[in-house]
Amino acid sequence: MLSDRQKAILLQLARDAIRAKLCGEPDLTPPGTADAELAQTRAGVFISLHVGDELRGCIGSIEHSRPLLESVCAMAVAASCNDPRFEPLRLEELPRTRIEISVITPLQPLRSLQDLQIGKHGVMIRLGKRHGLLLPQVASQRHWDAATFMRHVCRKAGLPEEAWQDPKAELLYFSAEVFSDQP
């Protein structure tokens, strides 16, 4: 569990990294002294950007191999400029941009839909060369049940909606600590 202070540090770091990128400055290097515990933490992270109610970017990494501070900077910049579904964020949009950070736990095999808790767990599917992931908040915001959640993660992966029932499909789940800089 992250403290409120640690969440504030991560949110400010994400905003500063985006601002630096949009202003053409060198990539932001996270300060190692901001918080000793954060400097040691390794975790997967997703950054979602919203301008008003509109999603403007969401990119992340499931890898727990690099420091969280570094991952937040990299994923914030990627969400603002590299999500192929959206035009890059513009500097004038940044003050109105809500930054949402999802710090994720390591992936675990999903053995049964009964193990999937809507609002607590996110899901990932891998089948052949395709994969897709949806964060926990997606299902709860849309009031989906577990089967609907699975159909949508298949769609996100570019697979048929029922591909999650394929015995060759690798189904994984994770939890996320989700927080934002605006209510």
Coordinates of N, CA, C and O in Angstrom, one line a residue:
M1 N 0.8 -1.2 0.0 CA 0.0 0.0 0.0 C 0.9 1.2 0.0 O 1.8 1.4 0.8
L2 N 0.6 2.1 -0.9 CA 1.3 3.4 -0.9 C 0.7 4.4 0.0 O -0.5 4.4 0.1
S3 N 1.5 5.2 0.6 CA 1.0 6.3 1.4 C 0.5 7.4 0.6 O 0.8 7.5 -0.6
D4 N -0.3 8.3 1.2 CA -0.8 9.5 0.4 C 0.4 10.3 -0.1 O 0.3 10.8 -1.2
R5 N 1.4 10.4 0.7 CA 2.6 11.2 0.3 C 3.2 10.5 -0.9 O 3.6 11.2 -1.9
Q6 N 3.4 9.2 -0.9 CA 4.0 8.5 -2.1 C 3.1 8.6 -3.3 O 3.7 8.8 -4.4
K7 N 1.8 8.6 -3.2 CA 0.9 8.8 -4.3 C 1.1 10.2 -4.9 O 1.2 10.3 -6.1
A8 N 1.2 11.2 -4.0 CA 1.4 12.6 -4.5 C 2.7 12.7 -5.2 O 2.8 13.4 -6.3
I9 N 3.8 12.0 -4.7 CA 5.1 12.1 -5.4 C 4.9 11.5 -6.8 O 5.4 12.1 -7.8
L10 N 4.3 10.3 -6.9 CA 4.2 9.6 -8.2 C 3.3 10.5 -9.2 O 3.7 10.6 -10.4
L11 N 2.2 11.0 -8.7 CA 1.4 11.8 -9.6 C 2.1 13.1 -10.1 O 2.1 13.4 -11.3
Q12 N 2.9 13.8 -9.2 CA 3.6 14.9 -9.6 C 4.7 14.5 -10.6 O 5.0 15.2 -11.6
L13 N 5.4 13.4 -10.3 CA 6.4 12.9 -11.2 C 5.9 12.7 -12.6 O 6.5 13.0 -13.6
A14 N 4.7 12.0 -12.7 CA 4.1 11.8 -14.0 C 3.8 13.1 -14.7 O 4.1 13.2 -15.9
R15 N 3.2 14.0 -14.0 CA 2.9 15.3 -14.6 C 4.1 16.0 -15.1 O 4.2 16.6 -16.2
D16 N 5.2 16.0 -14.3 CA 6.4 16.7 -14.7 C 7.1 16.0 -15.9 O 7.7 16.7 -16.7
A17 N 7.0 14.7 -15.9 CA 7.6 14.0 -17.1 C 6.9 14.3 -18.4 O 7.5 14.5 -19.4
I18 N 5.5 14.4 -18.3 CA 4.7 14.8 -19.5 C 5.1 16.2 -19.9 O 5.3 16.5 -21.1
R19 N 5.1 17.1 -18.9 CA 5.4 18.5 -19.2 C 6.8 18.6 -19.9 O 6.9 19.3 -20.9
A20 N 7.8 17.9 -19.4 CA 9.1 18.0 -20.0 C 9.1 17.5 -21.4 O 9.7 18.2 -22.3
K21 N 8.4 16.4 -21.7 CA 8.3 15.9 -23.0 C 7.6 16.9 -24.0 O 8.1 17.2 -25.1
L22 N 6.5 17.4 -23.5 CA 5.7 18.3 -24.4 C 6.4 19.7 -24.6 O 6.1 20.3 -25.6
C23 N 7.3 20.0 -23.7 CA 8.1 21.3 -23.9 C 9.4 21.0 -24.6 O 10.2 22.0 -24.8
G24 N 9.7 19.8 -25.0 CA 10.9 19.5 -25.8 C 12.1 19.4 -24.9 O 13.2 19.5 -25.4
E25 N 11.9 19.3 -23.6 CA 13.1 19.2 -22.7 C 13.6 17.8 -22.6 O 12.9 16.8 -23.1
P26 N 14.8 17.5 -22.1 CA 15.3 16.2 -21.9 C 14.3 15.3 -21.1 O 13.6 15.9 -20.2
D27 N 14.4 14.0 -21.3 CA 13.6 13.1 -20.4 C 13.8 13.4 -19.0 O 15.0 13.6 -18.6
L28 N 12.8 13.4 -18.2 CA 12.9 13.6 -16.8 C 13.5 12.4 -16.1 O 13.1 11.2 -16.4
T29 N 14.5 12.6 -15.3 CA 15.1 11.5 -14.5 C 14.6 11.6 -13.1 O 14.7 12.6 -12.4
P30 N 13.9 10.5 -12.6 CA 13.3 10.6 -11.3 C 14.3 10.8 -10.2 O 15.4 10.1 -10.3
P31 N 14.0 11.6 -9.3 CA 15.0 11.8 -8.2 C 15.0 10.6 -7.3 O 14.0 10.1 -6.9
G32 N 16.2 10.1 -7.0 CA 16.3 8.9 -6.1 C 16.0 9.3 -4.6 O 15.8 8.4 -3.8
T33 N 16.0 10.5 -4.3 CA 15.9 10.9 -2.9 C 14.5 11.3 -2.5 O 14.2 11.7 -1.4
A34 N 13.5 11.3 -3.5 CA 12.1 11.7 -3.2 C 11.5 10.9 -2.1 O 10.8 11.4 -1.2
D35 N 11.8 9.6 -2.1 CA 11.2 8.7 -1.0 C 12.0 7.4 -1.1 O 12.1 6.8 -2.2
A36 N 12.7 7.1 0.0 CA 13.6 5.9 0.0 C 12.9 4.6 -0.4 O 13.4 3.8 -1.2
E37 N 11.6 4.4 0.1 CA 10.9 3.2 -0.2 C 10.5 3.2 -1.6 O 10.6 2.1 -2.3
L38 N 10.0 4.3 -2.2 CA 9.6 4.4 -3.6 C 10.8 4.1 -4.5 O 10.7 3.5 -5.5
A39 N 12.0 4.6 -4.1 CA 13.2 4.4 -4.9 C 13.6 2.9 -5.0 O 14.2 2.5 -6.0
Q40 N 13.2 2.1 -4.1 CA 13.5 0.7 -4.1 C 12.3 -0.2 -4.7 O 12.6 -1.3 -5.0
T41 N 11.2 0.4 -4.8 CA 10.0 -0.3 -5.2 C 10.1 -0.6 -6.7 O 10.3 0.2 -7.5
R42 N 9.8 -1.9 -7.1 CA 9.7 -2.3 -8.5 C 8.2 -2.8 -8.7 O 7.8 -3.6 -7.9
A43 N 7.6 -2.3 -9.7 CA 6.2 -2.7 -9.9 C 5.8 -2.4 -11.3 O 6.4 -1.5 -12.0
G44 N 4.8 -3.1 -11.8 CA 4.2 -2.8 -13.1 C 3.3 -1.5 -12.9 O 2.8 -1.3 -11.7
V45 N 3.1 -0.7 -13.9 CA 2.3 0.5 -13.7 C 1.6 0.8 -15.1 O 2.2 0.6 -16.1
F46 N 0.4 1.3 -15.0 CA -0.3 1.9 -16.1 C -0.7 3.3 -15.8 O -1.0 3.6 -14.7
I47 N -0.5 4.2 -16.8 CA -0.9 5.6 -16.7 C -2.1 5.8 -17.6 O -2.0 5.5 -18.8
S48 N -3.2 6.3 -17.1 CA -4.3 6.7 -17.9 C -4.5 8.2 -17.8 O -4.4 8.8 -16.7
L49 N -4.7 8.8 -19.0 CA -4.9 10.3 -19.0 C -6.3 10.6 -19.5 O -6.7 10.0 -20.5
H50 N -6.9 11.5 -18.8 CA -8.3 11.9 -19.2 C -8.3 13.5 -19.3 O -7.8 14.1 -18.4
V51 N -8.9 14.0 -20.3 CA -9.2 15.4 -20.4 C -10.7 15.5 -20.4 O -11.4 15.0 -21.3
G52 N -11.3 16.0 -19.3 CA -12.7 15.9 -19.0 C -13.0 14.5 -18.8 O -12.3 13.8 -18.1
D53 N -14.1 14.0 -19.5 CA -14.5 12.6 -19.4 C -13.8 11.8 -20.5 O -14.1 10.6 -20.6
E54 N -13.0 12.4 -21.3 CA -12.5 11.7 -22.5 C -11.1 11.1 -22.2 O -10.2 11.8 -21.7
L55 N -11.0 9.8 -22.5 CA -9.7 9.1 -22.3 C -8.8 9.7 -23.4 O -9.2 9.8 -24.6
R56 N -7.5 10.1 -23.1 CA -6.6 10.6 -24.1 C -5.3 9.8 -24.2 O -4.4 10.1 -24.9
G57 N -5.2 8.8 -23.4 CA -4.1 7.9 -23.5 C -4.0 6.9 -22.3 O -4.4 7.3 -21.2
C58 N -3.6 5.7 -22.6 CA -3.4 4.7 -21.5 C -2.4 3.7 -22.0 O -2.6 3.0 -22.9
I59 N -1.2 3.7 -21.3 CA -0.2 2.8 -21.6 C 0.5 2.4 -20.3 O 0.5 3.2 -19.4
G60 N 0.9 1.2 -20.3 CA 1.6 0.7 -19.1 C 2.5 -0.5 -19.4 O 2.7 -0.9 -20.5
S61 N 3.0 -1.0 -18.3 CA 3.9 -2.2 -18.4 C 3.6 -3.1 -17.2 O 3.4 -2.7 -16.1
I62 N 3.5 -4.4 -17.6 CA 3.3 -5.4 -16.5 C 4.5 -5.8 -15.8 O 4.5 -6.5 -14.8
E63 N 5.7 -5.4 -16.4 CA 7.0 -5.8 -15.9 C 7.3 -5.2 -14.5 O 7.0 -4.0 -14.3
H64 N 7.8 -6.0 -13.6 CA 8.2 -5.5 -12.3 C 9.8 -5.4 -12.2 O 10.4 -5.5 -11.2
S65 N 10.4 -5.2 -13.4 CA 11.9 -5.3 -13.5 C 12.6 -4.0 -13.3 O 13.8 -3.9 -13.0
R66 N 11.9 -2.9 -13.4 CA 12.5 -1.6 -13.2 C 11.9 -0.8 -12.1 O 10.7 -1.0 -11.7
P67 N 12.6 0.2 -11.5 CA 12.0 1.0 -10.4 C 10.7 1.7 -10.8 O 10.6 2.1 -11.9
L68 N 9.8 1.7 -9.8 CA 8.5 2.3 -10.1 C 8.6 3.8 -10.5 O 7.9 4.2 -11.4
L69 N 9.5 4.5 -9.9 CA 9.7 5.9 -10.3 C 10.1 6.0 -11.7 O 9.5 6.9 -12.4
E70 N 10.9 5.2 -12.2 CA 11.3 5.2 -13.6 C 10.2 4.8 -14.5 O 9.9 5.4 -15.6
S71 N 9.5 3.8 -14.1 CA 8.3 3.3 -14.9 C 7.2 4.3 -15.0 O 6.6 4.5 -16.1
V72 N 7.0 5.1 -13.9 CA 5.9 6.1 -13.9 C 6.3 7.2 -15.0 O 5.5 7.6 -15.8
C73 N 7.6 7.6 -15.0 CA 8.0 8.6 -15.9 C 7.8 8.1 -17.4 O 7.2 8.8 -18.2
A74 N 8.3 6.9 -17.6 CA 8.3 6.4 -19.0 C 6.9 6.1 -19.5 O 6.5 6.5 -20.6
M75 N 6.0 5.6 -18.6 CA 4.6 5.3 -19.0 C 3.8 6.5 -19.1 O 2.9 6.6 -20.0
A76 N 4.1 7.6 -18.3 CA 3.3 8.8 -18.4 C 3.6 9.5 -19.8 O 2.7 9.9 -20.5
V77 N 4.9 9.5 -20.2 CA 5.3 10.1 -21.5 C 4.7 9.2 -22.6 O 4.1 9.8 -23.5
A78 N 4.7 7.9 -22.5 CA 4.2 7.1 -23.5 C 2.7 7.3 -23.7 O 2.2 7.3 -24.8
A79 N 2.0 7.4 -22.5 CA 0.5 7.6 -22.6 C 0.2 8.9 -23.2 O -0.8 9.0 -23.9
S80 N 1.0 9.9 -23.0 CA 0.7 11.3 -23.5 C 1.1 11.4 -25.0 O 0.5 12.2 -25.7
C81 N 2.0 10.6 -25.5 CA 2.5 10.8 -26.9 C 2.4 9.6 -27.8 O 2.5 9.7 -29.0
N82 N 2.3 8.4 -27.2 CA 2.5 7.2 -28.0 C 1.4 6.2 -28.1 O 1.5 5.1 -28.6
D83 N 0.2 6.5 -27.5 CA -0.9 5.6 -27.6 C -1.5 5.8 -29.0 O -2.0 6.8 -29.3
P84 N -1.4 4.7 -29.8 CA -1.8 4.9 -31.2 C -3.3 5.1 -31.4 O -3.7 5.5 -32.5
R85 N -4.1 5.0 -30.3 CA -5.5 5.3 -30.5 C -5.9 6.7 -30.4 O -7.0 7.1 -30.8
F86 N -4.9 7.6 -30.0 CA -5.2 9.0 -29.8 C -4.1 9.9 -30.4 O -3.0 9.5 -30.5
E87 N -4.5 11.1 -30.7 CA -3.5 12.1 -31.0 C -2.7 12.4 -29.8 O -3.2 12.3 -28.7
P88 N -1.4 12.8 -30.0 CA -0.6 13.1 -28.8 C -1.3 14.3 -28.0 O -1.9 15.2 -28.6
L89 N -1.1 14.2 -26.7 CA -1.6 15.3 -25.8 C -0.9 16.6 -26.2 O 0.3 16.6 -26.6
R90 N -1.6 17.7 -26.1 CA -1.0 19.0 -26.4 C -0.7 19.7 -25.1 O -1.5 19.5 -24.1
L91 N 0.3 20.5 -25.1 CA 0.7 21.2 -23.8 C -0.5 22.0 -23.2 O -0.6 22.0 -22.0
E92 N -1.3 22.6 -24.0 CA -2.4 23.4 -23.5 C -3.5 22.6 -22.8 O -4.3 23.0 -22.1
E93 N -3.5 21.2 -23.1 CA -4.4 20.3 -22.5 C -3.9 19.9 -21.1 O -4.7 19.4 -20.3
L94 N -2.6 20.0 -20.9 CA -2.1 19.4 -19.7 C -2.7 19.9 -18.4 O -3.0 19.1 -17.5
P95 N -3.0 21.2 -18.2 CA -3.6 21.7 -17.0 C -5.0 21.0 -16.7 O -5.4 20.9 -15.5
R96 N -5.7 20.6 -17.8 CA -7.0 20.0 -17.6 C -6.9 18.5 -17.6 O -8.0 17.8 -17.6
T97 N -5.7 17.9 -17.7 CA -5.6 16.5 -17.8 C -5.5 15.9 -16.4 O -4.8 16.3 -15.5
R98 N -6.4 14.9 -16.2 CA -6.4 14.1 -15.0 C -5.5 12.9 -15.2 O -5.7 12.2 -16.2
I99 N -4.6 12.7 -14.3 CA -3.6 11.6 -14.4 C -4.1 10.5 -13.4 O -4.3 10.8 -12.2
E100 N -4.3 9.3 -13.9 CA -4.6 8.1 -13.1 C -3.5 7.1 -13.2 O -3.1 6.8 -14.3
I101 N -3.0 6.7 -12.0 CA -2.0 5.7 -12.0 C -2.5 4.4 -11.4 O -3.2 4.4 -10.4
S102 N -2.2 3.3 -12.0 CA -2.5 2.0 -11.6 C -1.3 1.2 -11.3 O -0.6 0.9 -12.3
V103 N -0.9 1.0 -10.1 CA 0.3 0.2 -9.7 C -0.2 -1.2 -9.6 O -1.1 -1.5 -8.8
I104 N 0.3 -2.1 -10.4 CA -0.2 -3.5 -10.5 C 0.7 -4.5 -9.8 O 1.9 -4.4 -9.8
T105 N 0.0 -5.6 -9.3 CA 0.7 -6.7 -8.7 C 1.1 -7.6 -9.8 O 0.7 -7.5 -11.0
P106 N 2.0 -8.6 -9.5 CA 2.4 -9.5 -10.6 C 1.2 -10.3 -11.1 O 0.3 -10.6 -10.3
L107 N 1.3 -10.7 -12.3 CA 0.2 -11.5 -12.9 C 0.2 -12.9 -12.3 O 1.2 -13.5 -12.1
Q108 N -1.1 -13.5 -12.2 CA -1.2 -14.8 -11.7 C -2.2 -15.5 -12.6 O -3.1 -14.9 -13.2
P109 N -2.1 -16.9 -12.7 CA -3.1 -17.6 -13.6 C -4.5 -17.5 -13.0 O -4.7 -17.6 -11.8
L110 N -5.4 -17.2 -13.9 CA -6.8 -17.2 -13.6 C -7.4 -18.6 -13.9 O -7.5 -19.0 -15.1
R111 N -7.8 -19.3 -12.9 CA -8.2 -20.7 -13.1 C -9.7 -20.8 -13.3 O -10.2 -21.7 -13.9
S112 N -10.5 -19.8 -12.7 CA -11.9 -19.8 -12.8 C -12.5 -18.4 -12.8 O -11.9 -17.6 -12.1
L113 N -13.5 -18.2 -13.5 CA -14.2 -16.9 -13.4 C -14.6 -16.5 -12.0 O -14.7 -15.4 -11.6
Q114 N -14.9 -17.5 -11.2 CA -15.3 -17.3 -9.8 C -14.2 -16.6 -9.0 O -14.4 -16.0 -8.0
D115 N -12.9 -16.8 -9.4 CA -11.8 -16.1 -8.7 C -11.7 -14.6 -9.1 O -11.0 -13.9 -8.4
L116 N -12.3 -14.2 -10.2 CA -12.2 -12.8 -10.7 C -13.2 -11.9 -9.9 O -14.4 -12.1 -10.0
Q117 N -12.7 -11.0 -9.2 CA -13.5 -10.0 -8.4 C -13.5 -8.7 -9.2 O -12.5 -8.0 -9.3
I118 N -14.7 -8.4 -9.7 CA -14.9 -7.1 -10.4 C -14.6 -5.9 -9.5 O -15.0 -5.9 -8.4
G119 N -13.8 -5.0 -10.1 CA -13.4 -3.8 -9.3 C -12.1 -4.0 -8.6 O -11.4 -3.1 -8.2
K120 N -11.7 -5.3 -8.3 CA -10.5 -5.5 -7.6 C -9.4 -6.1 -8.6 O -8.2 -5.8 -8.5
H121 N -9.8 -6.9 -9.5 CA -8.9 -7.6 -10.4 C -9.0 -7.1 -11.9 O -10.1 -6.8 -12.4
G122 N -7.8 -7.0 -12.5 CA -7.7 -6.7 -13.9 C -7.4 -8.1 -14.6 O -7.1 -9.0 -13.9
V123 N -7.6 -8.1 -15.9 CA -7.4 -9.4 -16.6 C -6.5 -9.2 -17.8 O -6.5 -8.1 -18.4
M124 N -5.8 -10.3 -18.2 CA -5.0 -10.3 -19.4 C -5.2 -11.7 -20.0 O -5.3 -12.7 -19.4
I125 N -5.3 -11.6 -21.4 CA -5.4 -12.9 -22.1 C -4.2 -12.9 -23.1 O -3.8 -11.9 -23.7
R126 N -3.6 -14.1 -23.3 CA -2.6 -14.3 -24.3 C -3.1 -15.6 -25.1 O -3.4 -16.6 -24.5
L127 N -3.1 -15.4 -26.4 CA -3.4 -16.5 -27.3 C -2.7 -16.3 -28.6 O -2.9 -15.3 -29.3
G128 N -1.8 -17.3 -28.9 CA -1.0 -17.1 -30.1 C -0.1 -15.9 -30.0 O 0.5 -15.7 -28.9
K129 N -0.1 -15.0 -31.0 CA 0.7 -13.8 -30.9 C -0.1 -12.6 -30.4 O 0.4 -11.5 -30.4
R130 N -1.3 -12.8 -30.0 CA -2.2 -11.7 -29.5 C -2.3 -11.7 -28.0 O -2.3 -12.8 -27.3
H131 N -2.4 -10.5 -27.5 CA -2.6 -10.4 -26.0 C -3.4 -9.1 -25.8 O -3.3 -8.1 -26.6
G132 N -4.1 -9.1 -24.7 CA -4.9 -7.9 -24.3 C -5.0 -7.8 -22.8 O -5.0 -8.8 -22.1
L133 N -5.1 -6.6 -22.3 CA -5.2 -6.4 -20.9 C -6.2 -5.3 -20.6 O -6.3 -4.3 -21.3
L134 N -7.0 -5.5 -19.5 CA -7.9 -4.4 -19.1 C -7.7 -4.3 -17.6 O -7.6 -5.2 -16.8
L135 N -7.7 -3.0 -17.1 CA -7.5 -2.7 -15.7 C -8.7 -2.9 -14.9 O -9.8 -2.9 -15.5
P136 N -8.6 -3.1 -13.6 CA -9.8 -3.5 -12.8 C -10.9 -2.4 -12.9 O -12.1 -2.8 -12.9
Q137 N -10.6 -1.1 -12.9 CA -11.6 -0.1 -12.9 C -12.5 -0.1 -14.2 O -13.6 0.4 -14.1
V138 N -12.0 -0.7 -15.3 CA -12.8 -0.7 -16.5 C -14.1 -1.5 -16.3 O -15.2 -1.0 -16.6
A139 N -14.0 -2.7 -15.7 CA -15.2 -3.5 -15.5 C -16.2 -2.8 -14.5 O -17.4 -2.8 -14.7
S140 N -15.7 -2.3 -13.4 CA -16.6 -1.7 -12.4 C -17.2 -0.4 -13.0 O -18.4 -0.2 -12.7
Q141 N -16.5 0.4 -13.7 CA -17.0 1.6 -14.3 C -18.1 1.3 -15.3 O -19.1 2.1 -15.4
R142 N -18.0 0.2 -16.0 CA -19.0 -0.2 -17.0 C -20.1 -1.2 -16.5 O -20.9 -1.6 -17.3
H143 N -20.0 -1.5 -15.2 CA -20.9 -2.4 -14.6 C -21.0 -3.8 -15.3 O -22.0 -4.4 -15.5
W144 N -19.8 -4.3 -15.7 CA -19.7 -5.6 -16.3 C -19.7 -6.7 -15.3 O -19.1 -6.6 -14.2
D145 N -20.2 -7.9 -15.7 CA -19.9 -9.1 -14.9 C -18.6 -9.7 -15.5 O -18.0 -9.3 -16.4
A146 N -18.2 -10.8 -14.8 CA -16.9 -11.5 -15.2 C -16.9 -11.9 -16.6 O -15.9 -11.7 -17.3
A147 N -18.0 -12.5 -17.1 CA -18.0 -13.0 -18.5 C -17.9 -11.9 -19.5 O -17.2 -12.0 -20.5
T148 N -18.6 -10.8 -19.2 CA -18.6 -9.6 -20.1 C -17.1 -9.0 -20.1 O -16.6 -8.7 -21.2
F149 N -16.5 -9.0 -18.9 CA -15.1 -8.5 -18.8 C -14.2 -9.3 -19.7 O -13.4 -8.8 -20.4
M150 N -14.4 -10.7 -19.6 CA -13.5 -11.5 -20.5 C -13.8 -11.3 -21.9 O -12.8 -11.3 -22.7
R151 N -15.0 -11.1 -22.3 CA -15.3 -10.9 -23.8 C -14.6 -9.6 -24.2 O -14.0 -9.6 -25.3
H152 N -14.6 -8.6 -23.4 CA -14.0 -7.3 -23.8 C -12.5 -7.4 -23.8 O -11.9 -6.7 -24.6
V153 N -11.9 -8.1 -22.9 CA -10.4 -8.3 -23.0 C -10.0 -9.0 -24.2 O -9.0 -8.8 -24.8
C154 N -10.9 -10.0 -24.7 CA -10.6 -10.7 -25.9 C -10.7 -9.7 -27.1 O -9.8 -9.7 -28.0
R155 N -11.7 -8.9 -27.1 CA -11.8 -7.8 -28.1 C -10.6 -6.9 -28.2 O -10.1 -6.6 -29.3
K156 N -10.1 -6.5 -27.0 CA -9.0 -5.6 -26.9 C -7.8 -6.3 -27.5 O -6.9 -5.7 -28.1
A157 N -7.7 -7.6 -27.4 CA -6.6 -8.4 -27.9 C -6.7 -8.7 -29.4 O -5.8 -9.3 -30.1
G158 N -7.9 -8.3 -30.0 CA -8.1 -8.6 -31.4 C -8.5 -10.0 -31.6 O -8.3 -10.6 -32.7
L159 N -9.1 -10.6 -30.6 CA -9.5 -12.0 -30.7 C -11.0 -12.1 -30.7 O -11.7 -11.2 -30.3
P160 N -11.6 -13.3 -31.1 CA -13.0 -13.4 -31.0 C -13.4 -13.3 -29.5 O -12.7 -13.7 -28.6
E161 N -14.7 -12.9 -29.3 CA -15.1 -12.6 -27.9 C -15.1 -13.8 -27.0 O -15.0 -13.7 -25.8
E162 N -15.2 -15.0 -27.6 CA -15.2 -16.2 -26.7 C -13.9 -16.9 -26.7 O -13.7 -18.0 -26.1
A163 N -12.8 -16.2 -27.1 CA -11.5 -16.8 -27.1 C -11.0 -17.2 -25.7 O -10.2 -18.1 -25.6
W164 N -11.5 -16.5 -24.7 CA -11.1 -16.8 -23.4 C -11.4 -18.2 -23.0 O -10.8 -18.8 -22.0
Q165 N -12.4 -18.9 -23.7 CA -12.7 -20.2 -23.4 C -11.9 -21.3 -24.1 O -12.0 -22.5 -23.8
D166 N -11.0 -20.8 -25.0 CA -10.1 -21.7 -25.7 C -9.1 -22.3 -24.7 O -8.5 -21.6 -24.0
P167 N -9.0 -23.6 -24.7 CA -8.0 -24.2 -23.8 C -6.6 -23.8 -24.0 O -5.8 -23.9 -23.0
K168 N -6.2 -23.2 -25.1 CA -4.9 -22.7 -25.4 C -4.7 -21.3 -24.8 O -3.5 -20.8 -24.8
A169 N -5.8 -20.6 -24.5 CA -5.7 -19.3 -24.0 C -5.0 -19.2 -22.6 O -5.4 -20.0 -21.7
E170 N -4.1 -18.3 -22.4 CA -3.5 -18.1 -21.1 C -4.3 -16.9 -20.5 O -4.3 -15.8 -21.0
L171 N -5.0 -17.2 -19.4 CA -5.7 -16.2 -18.7 C -5.0 -15.8 -17.4 O -4.6 -16.7 -16.6
L172 N -4.8 -14.5 -17.2 CA -4.1 -14.0 -16.0 C -4.9 -12.9 -15.4 O -5.7 -12.2 -16.0
Y173 N -4.7 -12.8 -14.1 CA -5.3 -11.7 -13.4 C -4.3 -11.0 -12.4 O -3.2 -11.5 -12.2
F174 N -4.7 -9.8 -12.0 CA -3.8 -9.0 -11.1 C -4.7 -8.0 -10.4 O -5.8 -7.8 -10.7
S175 N -4.1 -7.5 -9.3 CA -4.8 -6.4 -8.6 C -4.1 -5.1 -8.9 O -2.9 -5.1 -9.4
A176 N -4.7 -4.0 -8.6 CA -4.1 -2.7 -8.8 C -4.5 -1.7 -7.7 O -5.6 -1.7 -7.2
E177 N -3.5 -0.9 -7.4 CA -3.8 0.2 -6.5 C -3.9 1.4 -7.4 O -3.0 1.8 -8.1
V178 N -5.1 2.0 -7.5 CA -5.5 3.0 -8.4 C -5.7 4.3 -7.7 O -6.4 4.4 -6.7
F179 N -5.1 5.4 -8.2 CA -5.2 6.7 -7.6 C -5.1 7.8 -8.7 O -4.5 7.5 -9.8
S180 N -5.6 8.9 -8.4 CA -5.6 10.0 -9.4 C -5.3 11.3 -8.8 O -5.5 11.5 -7.5
D181 N -5.0 12.3 -9.6 CA -4.7 13.7 -9.0 C -5.9 14.6 -9.0 O -5.8 15.7 -8.6
Q182 N -7.1 14.1 -9.4 CA -8.3 14.8 -9.4 C -9.4 13.9 -9.0 O -9.4 12.7 -9.4
P183 N -10.4 14.3 -8.3 CA -11.5 13.4 -7.9 C -12.3 12.9 -9.1 O -12.3 13.5 -10.2

